[in-house]
Short mmCIF file of N, CA, C and O in Angstrom, two decimals:
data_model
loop_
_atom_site.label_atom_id
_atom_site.label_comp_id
_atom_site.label_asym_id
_atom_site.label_seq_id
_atom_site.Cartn_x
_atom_site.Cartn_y
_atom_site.Cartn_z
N UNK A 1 120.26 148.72 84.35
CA UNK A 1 120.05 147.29 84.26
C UNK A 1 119.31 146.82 85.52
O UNK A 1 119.75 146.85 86.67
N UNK A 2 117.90 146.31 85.03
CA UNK A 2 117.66 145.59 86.33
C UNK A 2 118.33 144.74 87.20
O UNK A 2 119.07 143.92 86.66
N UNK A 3 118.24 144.74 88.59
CA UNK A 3 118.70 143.42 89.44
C UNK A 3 118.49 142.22 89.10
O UNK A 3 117.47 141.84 88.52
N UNK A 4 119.42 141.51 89.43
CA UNK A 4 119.26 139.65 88.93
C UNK A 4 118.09 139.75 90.21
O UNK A 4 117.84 140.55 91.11
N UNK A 5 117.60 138.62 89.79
CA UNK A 5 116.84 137.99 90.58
C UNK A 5 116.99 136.83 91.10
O UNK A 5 116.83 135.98 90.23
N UNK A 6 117.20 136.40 92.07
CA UNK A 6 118.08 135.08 92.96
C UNK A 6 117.31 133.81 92.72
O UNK A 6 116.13 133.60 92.99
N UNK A 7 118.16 133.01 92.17
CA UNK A 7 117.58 131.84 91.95
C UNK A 7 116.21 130.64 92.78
O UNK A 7 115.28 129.89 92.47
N UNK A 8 117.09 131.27 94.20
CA UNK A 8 115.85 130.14 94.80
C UNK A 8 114.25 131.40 94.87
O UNK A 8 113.20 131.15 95.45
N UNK A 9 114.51 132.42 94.24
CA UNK A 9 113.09 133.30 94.33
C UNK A 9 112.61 132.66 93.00
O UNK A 9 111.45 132.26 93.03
N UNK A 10 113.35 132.50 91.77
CA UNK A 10 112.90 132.15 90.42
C UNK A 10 112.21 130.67 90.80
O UNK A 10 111.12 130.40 90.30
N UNK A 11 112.76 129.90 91.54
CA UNK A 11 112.23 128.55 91.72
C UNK A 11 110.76 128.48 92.75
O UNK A 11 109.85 127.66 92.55
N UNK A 12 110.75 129.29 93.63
CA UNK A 12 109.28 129.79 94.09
C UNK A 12 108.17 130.08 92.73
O UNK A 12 107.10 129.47 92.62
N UNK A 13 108.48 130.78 92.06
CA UNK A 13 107.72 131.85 90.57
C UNK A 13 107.15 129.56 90.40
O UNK A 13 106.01 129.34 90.81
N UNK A 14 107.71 128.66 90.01
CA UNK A 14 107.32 127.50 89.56
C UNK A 14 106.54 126.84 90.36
O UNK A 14 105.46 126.38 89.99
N UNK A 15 106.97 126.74 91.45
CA UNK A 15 106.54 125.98 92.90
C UNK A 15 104.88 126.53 93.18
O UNK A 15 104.33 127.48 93.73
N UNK A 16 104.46 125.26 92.40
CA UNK A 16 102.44 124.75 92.93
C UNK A 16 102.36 125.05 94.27
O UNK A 16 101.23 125.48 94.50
N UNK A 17 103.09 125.03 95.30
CA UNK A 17 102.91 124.59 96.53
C UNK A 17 102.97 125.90 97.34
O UNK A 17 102.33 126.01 98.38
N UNK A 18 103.84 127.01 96.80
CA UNK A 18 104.23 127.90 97.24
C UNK A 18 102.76 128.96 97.58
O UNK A 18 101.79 129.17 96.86
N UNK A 19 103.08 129.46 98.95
CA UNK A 19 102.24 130.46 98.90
C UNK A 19 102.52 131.64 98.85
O UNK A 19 103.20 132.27 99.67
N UNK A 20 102.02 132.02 97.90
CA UNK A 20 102.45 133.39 97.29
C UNK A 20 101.56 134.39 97.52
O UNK A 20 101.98 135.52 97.28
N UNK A 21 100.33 134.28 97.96
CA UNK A 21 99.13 134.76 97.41
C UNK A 21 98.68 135.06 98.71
O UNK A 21 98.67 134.01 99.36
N UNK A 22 98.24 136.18 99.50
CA UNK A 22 97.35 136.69 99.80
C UNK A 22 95.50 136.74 100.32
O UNK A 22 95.04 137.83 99.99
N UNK A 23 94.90 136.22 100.73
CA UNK A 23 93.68 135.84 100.96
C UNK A 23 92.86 137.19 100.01
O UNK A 23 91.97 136.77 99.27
N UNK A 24 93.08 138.69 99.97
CA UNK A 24 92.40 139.56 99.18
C UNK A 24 92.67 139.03 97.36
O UNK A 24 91.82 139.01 96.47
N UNK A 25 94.13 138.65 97.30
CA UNK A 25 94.48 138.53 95.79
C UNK A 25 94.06 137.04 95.63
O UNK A 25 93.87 136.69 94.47
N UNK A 26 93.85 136.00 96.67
CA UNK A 26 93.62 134.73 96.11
C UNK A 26 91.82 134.53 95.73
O UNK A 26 91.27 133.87 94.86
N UNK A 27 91.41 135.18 96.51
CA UNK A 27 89.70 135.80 96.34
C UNK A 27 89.48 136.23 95.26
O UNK A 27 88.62 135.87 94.46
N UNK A 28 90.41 137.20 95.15
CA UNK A 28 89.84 138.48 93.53
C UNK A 28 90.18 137.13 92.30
O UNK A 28 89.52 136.66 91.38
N UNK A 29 91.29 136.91 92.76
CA UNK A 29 91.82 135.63 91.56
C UNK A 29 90.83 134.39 90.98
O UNK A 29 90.81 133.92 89.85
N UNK A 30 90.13 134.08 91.98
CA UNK A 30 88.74 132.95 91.98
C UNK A 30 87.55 133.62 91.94
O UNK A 30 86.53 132.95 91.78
N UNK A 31 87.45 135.22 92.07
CA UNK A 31 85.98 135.15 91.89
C UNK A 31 85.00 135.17 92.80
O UNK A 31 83.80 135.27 92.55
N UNK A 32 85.85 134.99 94.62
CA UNK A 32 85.09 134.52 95.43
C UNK A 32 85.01 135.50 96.83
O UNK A 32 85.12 136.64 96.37
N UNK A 33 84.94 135.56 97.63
CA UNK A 33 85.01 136.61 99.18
C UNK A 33 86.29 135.89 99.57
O UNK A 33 86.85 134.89 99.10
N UNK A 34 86.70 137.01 100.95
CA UNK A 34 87.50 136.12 101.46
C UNK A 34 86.38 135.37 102.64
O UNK A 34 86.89 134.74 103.56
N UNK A 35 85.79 135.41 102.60
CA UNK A 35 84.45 134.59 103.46
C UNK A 35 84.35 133.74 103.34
O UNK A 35 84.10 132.96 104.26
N UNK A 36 84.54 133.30 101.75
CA UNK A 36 84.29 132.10 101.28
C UNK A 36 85.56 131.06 101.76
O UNK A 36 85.43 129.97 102.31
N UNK A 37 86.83 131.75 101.38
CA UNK A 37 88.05 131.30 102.12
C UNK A 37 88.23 130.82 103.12
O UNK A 37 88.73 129.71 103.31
N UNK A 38 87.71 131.88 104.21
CA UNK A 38 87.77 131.19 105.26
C UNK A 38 86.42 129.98 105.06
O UNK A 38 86.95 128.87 105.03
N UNK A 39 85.53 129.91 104.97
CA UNK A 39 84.17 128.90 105.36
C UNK A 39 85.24 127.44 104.57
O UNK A 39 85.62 126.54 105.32
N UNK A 40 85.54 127.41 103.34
CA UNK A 40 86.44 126.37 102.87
C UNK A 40 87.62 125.92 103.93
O UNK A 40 87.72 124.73 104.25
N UNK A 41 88.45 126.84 104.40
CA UNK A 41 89.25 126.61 105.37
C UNK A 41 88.56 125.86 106.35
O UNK A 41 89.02 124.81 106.79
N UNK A 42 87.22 126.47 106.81
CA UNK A 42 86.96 125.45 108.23
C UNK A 42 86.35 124.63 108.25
O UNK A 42 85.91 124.00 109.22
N UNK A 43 86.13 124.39 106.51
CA UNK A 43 85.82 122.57 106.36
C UNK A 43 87.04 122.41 106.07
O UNK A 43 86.76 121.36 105.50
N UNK A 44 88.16 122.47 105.94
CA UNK A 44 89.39 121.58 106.09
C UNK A 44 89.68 121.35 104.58
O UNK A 44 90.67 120.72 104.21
N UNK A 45 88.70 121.95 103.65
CA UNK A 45 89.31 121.65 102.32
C UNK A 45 90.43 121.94 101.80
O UNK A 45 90.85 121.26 100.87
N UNK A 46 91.28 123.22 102.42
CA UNK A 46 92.64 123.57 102.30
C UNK A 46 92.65 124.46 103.39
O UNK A 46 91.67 125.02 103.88
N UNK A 47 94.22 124.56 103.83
CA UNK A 47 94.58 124.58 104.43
C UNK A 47 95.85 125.88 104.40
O UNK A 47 97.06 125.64 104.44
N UNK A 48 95.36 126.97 104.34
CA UNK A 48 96.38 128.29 103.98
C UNK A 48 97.28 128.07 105.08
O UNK A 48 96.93 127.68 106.19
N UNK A 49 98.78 128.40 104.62
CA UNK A 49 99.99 128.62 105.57
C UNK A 49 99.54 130.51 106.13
O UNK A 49 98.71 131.31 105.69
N UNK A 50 100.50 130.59 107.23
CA UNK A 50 100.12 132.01 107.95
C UNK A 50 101.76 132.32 107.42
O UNK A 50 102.67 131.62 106.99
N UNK A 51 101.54 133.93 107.77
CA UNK A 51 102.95 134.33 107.08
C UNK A 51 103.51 134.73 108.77
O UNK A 51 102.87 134.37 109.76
N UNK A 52 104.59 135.39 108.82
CA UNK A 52 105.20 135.90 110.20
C UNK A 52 103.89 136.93 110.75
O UNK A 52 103.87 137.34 111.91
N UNK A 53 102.79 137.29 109.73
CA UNK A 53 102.23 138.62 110.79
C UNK A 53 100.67 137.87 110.88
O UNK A 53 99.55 138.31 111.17
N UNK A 54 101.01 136.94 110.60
CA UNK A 54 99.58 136.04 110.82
C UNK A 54 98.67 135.85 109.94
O UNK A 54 97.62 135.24 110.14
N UNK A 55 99.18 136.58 108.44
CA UNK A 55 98.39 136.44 107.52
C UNK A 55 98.08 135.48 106.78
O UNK A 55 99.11 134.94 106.38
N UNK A 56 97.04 134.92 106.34
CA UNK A 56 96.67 133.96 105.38
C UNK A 56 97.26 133.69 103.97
O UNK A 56 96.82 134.47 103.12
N UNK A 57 98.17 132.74 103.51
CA UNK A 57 98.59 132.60 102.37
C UNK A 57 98.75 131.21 101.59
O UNK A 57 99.45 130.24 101.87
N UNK A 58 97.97 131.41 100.64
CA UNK A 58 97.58 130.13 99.61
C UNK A 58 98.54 130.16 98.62
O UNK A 58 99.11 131.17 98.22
N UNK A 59 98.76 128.59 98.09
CA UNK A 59 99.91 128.57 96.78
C UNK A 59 98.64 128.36 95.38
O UNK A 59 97.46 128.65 95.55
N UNK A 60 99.04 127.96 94.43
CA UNK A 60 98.23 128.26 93.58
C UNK A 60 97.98 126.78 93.33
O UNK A 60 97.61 126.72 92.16
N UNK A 61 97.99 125.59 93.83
CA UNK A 61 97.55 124.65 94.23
C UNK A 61 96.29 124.74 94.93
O UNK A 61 95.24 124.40 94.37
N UNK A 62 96.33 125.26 96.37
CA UNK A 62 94.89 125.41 96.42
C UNK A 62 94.21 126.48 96.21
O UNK A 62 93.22 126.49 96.94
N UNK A 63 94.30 127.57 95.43
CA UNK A 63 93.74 128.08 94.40
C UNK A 63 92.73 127.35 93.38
O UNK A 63 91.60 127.70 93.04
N UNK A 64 93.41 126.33 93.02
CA UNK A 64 92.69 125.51 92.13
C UNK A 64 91.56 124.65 92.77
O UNK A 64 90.53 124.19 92.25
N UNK A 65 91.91 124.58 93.73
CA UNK A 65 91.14 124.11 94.82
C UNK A 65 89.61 124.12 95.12
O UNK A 65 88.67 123.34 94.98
N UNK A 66 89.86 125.75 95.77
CA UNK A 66 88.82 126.37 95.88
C UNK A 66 87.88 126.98 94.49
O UNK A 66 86.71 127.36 94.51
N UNK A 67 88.76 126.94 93.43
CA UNK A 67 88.04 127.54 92.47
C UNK A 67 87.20 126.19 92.20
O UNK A 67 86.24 126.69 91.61
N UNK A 68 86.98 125.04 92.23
CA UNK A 68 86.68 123.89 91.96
C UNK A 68 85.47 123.99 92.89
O UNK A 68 84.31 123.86 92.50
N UNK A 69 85.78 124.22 94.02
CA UNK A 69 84.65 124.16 95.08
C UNK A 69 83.71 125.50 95.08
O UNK A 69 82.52 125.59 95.40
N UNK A 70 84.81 126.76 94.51
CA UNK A 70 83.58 128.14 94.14
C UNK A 70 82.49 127.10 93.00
O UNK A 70 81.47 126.55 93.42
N UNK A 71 82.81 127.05 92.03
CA UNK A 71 81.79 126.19 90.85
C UNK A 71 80.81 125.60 91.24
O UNK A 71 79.66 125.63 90.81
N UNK A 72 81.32 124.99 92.14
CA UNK A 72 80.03 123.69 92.75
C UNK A 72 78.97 124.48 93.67
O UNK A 72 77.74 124.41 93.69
N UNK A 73 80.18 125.53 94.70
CA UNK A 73 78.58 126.07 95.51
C UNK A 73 77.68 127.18 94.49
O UNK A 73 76.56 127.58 94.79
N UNK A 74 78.49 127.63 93.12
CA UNK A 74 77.85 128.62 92.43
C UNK A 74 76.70 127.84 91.86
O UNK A 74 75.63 128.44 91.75
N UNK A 75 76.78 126.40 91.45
CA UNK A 75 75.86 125.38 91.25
C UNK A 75 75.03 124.98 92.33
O UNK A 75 74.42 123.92 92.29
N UNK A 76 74.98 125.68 93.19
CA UNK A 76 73.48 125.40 94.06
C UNK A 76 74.19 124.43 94.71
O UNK A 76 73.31 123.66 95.10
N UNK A 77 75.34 123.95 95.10
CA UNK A 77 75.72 122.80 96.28
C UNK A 77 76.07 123.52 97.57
O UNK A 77 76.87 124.45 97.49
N UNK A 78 75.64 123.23 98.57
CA UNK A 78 76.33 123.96 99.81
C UNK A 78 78.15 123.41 100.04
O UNK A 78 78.83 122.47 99.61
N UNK A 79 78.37 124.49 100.86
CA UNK A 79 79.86 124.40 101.06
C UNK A 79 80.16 123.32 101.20
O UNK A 79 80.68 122.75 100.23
N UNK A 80 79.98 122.63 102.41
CA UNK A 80 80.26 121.97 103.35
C UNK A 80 80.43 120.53 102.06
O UNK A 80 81.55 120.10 101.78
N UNK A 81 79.07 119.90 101.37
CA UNK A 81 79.32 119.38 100.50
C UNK A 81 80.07 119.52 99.02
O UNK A 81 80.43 118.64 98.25
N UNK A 82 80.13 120.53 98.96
CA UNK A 82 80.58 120.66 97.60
C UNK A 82 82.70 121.15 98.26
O UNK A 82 83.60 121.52 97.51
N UNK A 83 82.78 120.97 99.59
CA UNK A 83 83.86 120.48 100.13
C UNK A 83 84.49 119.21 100.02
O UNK A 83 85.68 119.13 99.70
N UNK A 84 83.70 118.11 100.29
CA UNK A 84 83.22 116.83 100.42
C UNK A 84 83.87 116.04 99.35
O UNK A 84 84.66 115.10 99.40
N UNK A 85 83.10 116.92 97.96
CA UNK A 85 83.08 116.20 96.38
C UNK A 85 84.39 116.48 96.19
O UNK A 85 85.02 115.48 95.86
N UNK A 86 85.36 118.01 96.30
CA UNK A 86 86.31 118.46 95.79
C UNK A 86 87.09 117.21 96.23
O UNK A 86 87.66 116.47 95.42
N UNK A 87 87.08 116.95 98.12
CA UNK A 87 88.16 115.90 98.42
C UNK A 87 88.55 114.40 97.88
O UNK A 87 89.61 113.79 97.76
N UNK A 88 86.97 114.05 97.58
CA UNK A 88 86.69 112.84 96.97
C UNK A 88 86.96 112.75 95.37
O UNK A 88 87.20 111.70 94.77
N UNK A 89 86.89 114.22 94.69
CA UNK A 89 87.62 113.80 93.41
C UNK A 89 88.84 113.99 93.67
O UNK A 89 89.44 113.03 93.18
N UNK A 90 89.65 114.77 94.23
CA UNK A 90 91.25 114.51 94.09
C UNK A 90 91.59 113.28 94.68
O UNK A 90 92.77 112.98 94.48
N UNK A 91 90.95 112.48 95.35
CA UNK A 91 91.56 111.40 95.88
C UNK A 91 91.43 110.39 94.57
O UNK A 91 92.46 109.77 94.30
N UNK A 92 90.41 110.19 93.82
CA UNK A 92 90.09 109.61 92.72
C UNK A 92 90.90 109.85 91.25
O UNK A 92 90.87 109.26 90.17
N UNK A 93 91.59 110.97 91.76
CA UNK A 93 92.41 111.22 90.06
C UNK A 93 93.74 111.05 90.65
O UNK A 93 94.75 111.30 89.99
N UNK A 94 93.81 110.55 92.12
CA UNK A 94 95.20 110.44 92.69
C UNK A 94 95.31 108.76 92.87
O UNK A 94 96.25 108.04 92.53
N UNK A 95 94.30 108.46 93.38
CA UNK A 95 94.01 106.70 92.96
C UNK A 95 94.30 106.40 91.34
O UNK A 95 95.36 105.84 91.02
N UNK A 96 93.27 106.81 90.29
CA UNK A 96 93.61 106.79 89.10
C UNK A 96 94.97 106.70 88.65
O UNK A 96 95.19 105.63 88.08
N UNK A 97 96.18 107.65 88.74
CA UNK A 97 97.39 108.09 88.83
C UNK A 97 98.17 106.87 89.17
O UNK A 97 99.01 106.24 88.52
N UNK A 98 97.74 106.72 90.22
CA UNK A 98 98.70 105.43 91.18
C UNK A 98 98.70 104.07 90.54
O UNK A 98 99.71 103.38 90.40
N UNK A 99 97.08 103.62 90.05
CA UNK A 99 96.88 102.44 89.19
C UNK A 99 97.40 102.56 87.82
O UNK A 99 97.70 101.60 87.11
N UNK A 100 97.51 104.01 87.42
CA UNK A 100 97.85 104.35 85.64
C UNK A 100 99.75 103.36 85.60
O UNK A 100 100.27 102.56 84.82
N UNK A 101 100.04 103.80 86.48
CA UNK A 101 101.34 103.76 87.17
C UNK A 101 102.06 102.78 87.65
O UNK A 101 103.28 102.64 87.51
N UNK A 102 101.07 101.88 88.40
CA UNK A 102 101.37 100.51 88.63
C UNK A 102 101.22 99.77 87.48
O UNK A 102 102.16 99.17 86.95
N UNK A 103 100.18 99.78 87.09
CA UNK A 103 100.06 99.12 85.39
C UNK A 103 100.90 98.77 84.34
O UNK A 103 101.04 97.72 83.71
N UNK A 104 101.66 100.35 84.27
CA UNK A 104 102.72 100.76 83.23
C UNK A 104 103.73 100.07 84.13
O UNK A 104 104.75 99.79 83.50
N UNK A 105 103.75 99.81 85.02
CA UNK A 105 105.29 99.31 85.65
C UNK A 105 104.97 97.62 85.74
O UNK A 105 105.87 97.01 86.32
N UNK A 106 103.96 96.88 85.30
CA UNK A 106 103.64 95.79 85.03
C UNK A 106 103.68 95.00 83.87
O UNK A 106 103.58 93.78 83.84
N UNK A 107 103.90 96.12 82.49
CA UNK A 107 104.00 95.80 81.36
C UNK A 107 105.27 95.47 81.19
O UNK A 107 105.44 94.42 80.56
N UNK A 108 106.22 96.03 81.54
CA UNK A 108 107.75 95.81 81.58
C UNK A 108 108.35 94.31 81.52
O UNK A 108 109.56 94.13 81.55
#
């Protein structure tokens, strides 16, 4: 019989936020270098946690991230901008969100 597996590990397996991932496996996963990783990192578009041995580790939040921003520079945008756009649309579907929200709490 396999080992249980401990609950607060099962609640990581859910957790967007969690970094689980590796800079080689979050690369292979998007499609992209880890070059690219870092160059996104030092525009500030995300922001990988380090593990105890100093390693780079992304949750699958910004995974989505960067795969958003791989697209755009695969579209002929340079990094740096197609950094830029990624930040400016999540702020816009997070504005969106907030007004969807206030709205619905106005109808009441």
């Amino acid at each position: 019989m396999p080992p249980e597996i401990p609950s607060h590990a099962i609640d990581r397996l859910d957790d967007d936020d969690y970094p689980a991932y590796t800079m080689g496996r979050a690369a292979e996963m998007i499609g992209a270098t880890p070059g690219f990783l870092r160059a996104i990192g030092e525009a500030r578009l995300i922001t990988p946690l380090r593990s105890e041995g100093g390693h780079r580790r992304y949750s699958r939040y910004q995974l989505r991230i960067a795969a958003r921003a791989r697209e755009l520079v695969d579209a002929g945008t340079p990094v740096e901008a197609a950094c830029r756009i990624v930040i400016l649309e999540d702020q816009l579907e997070e504005a969106l969100r907030l007004n969807e929200e206030l709205r619905g709490g106005t109808d009441r």
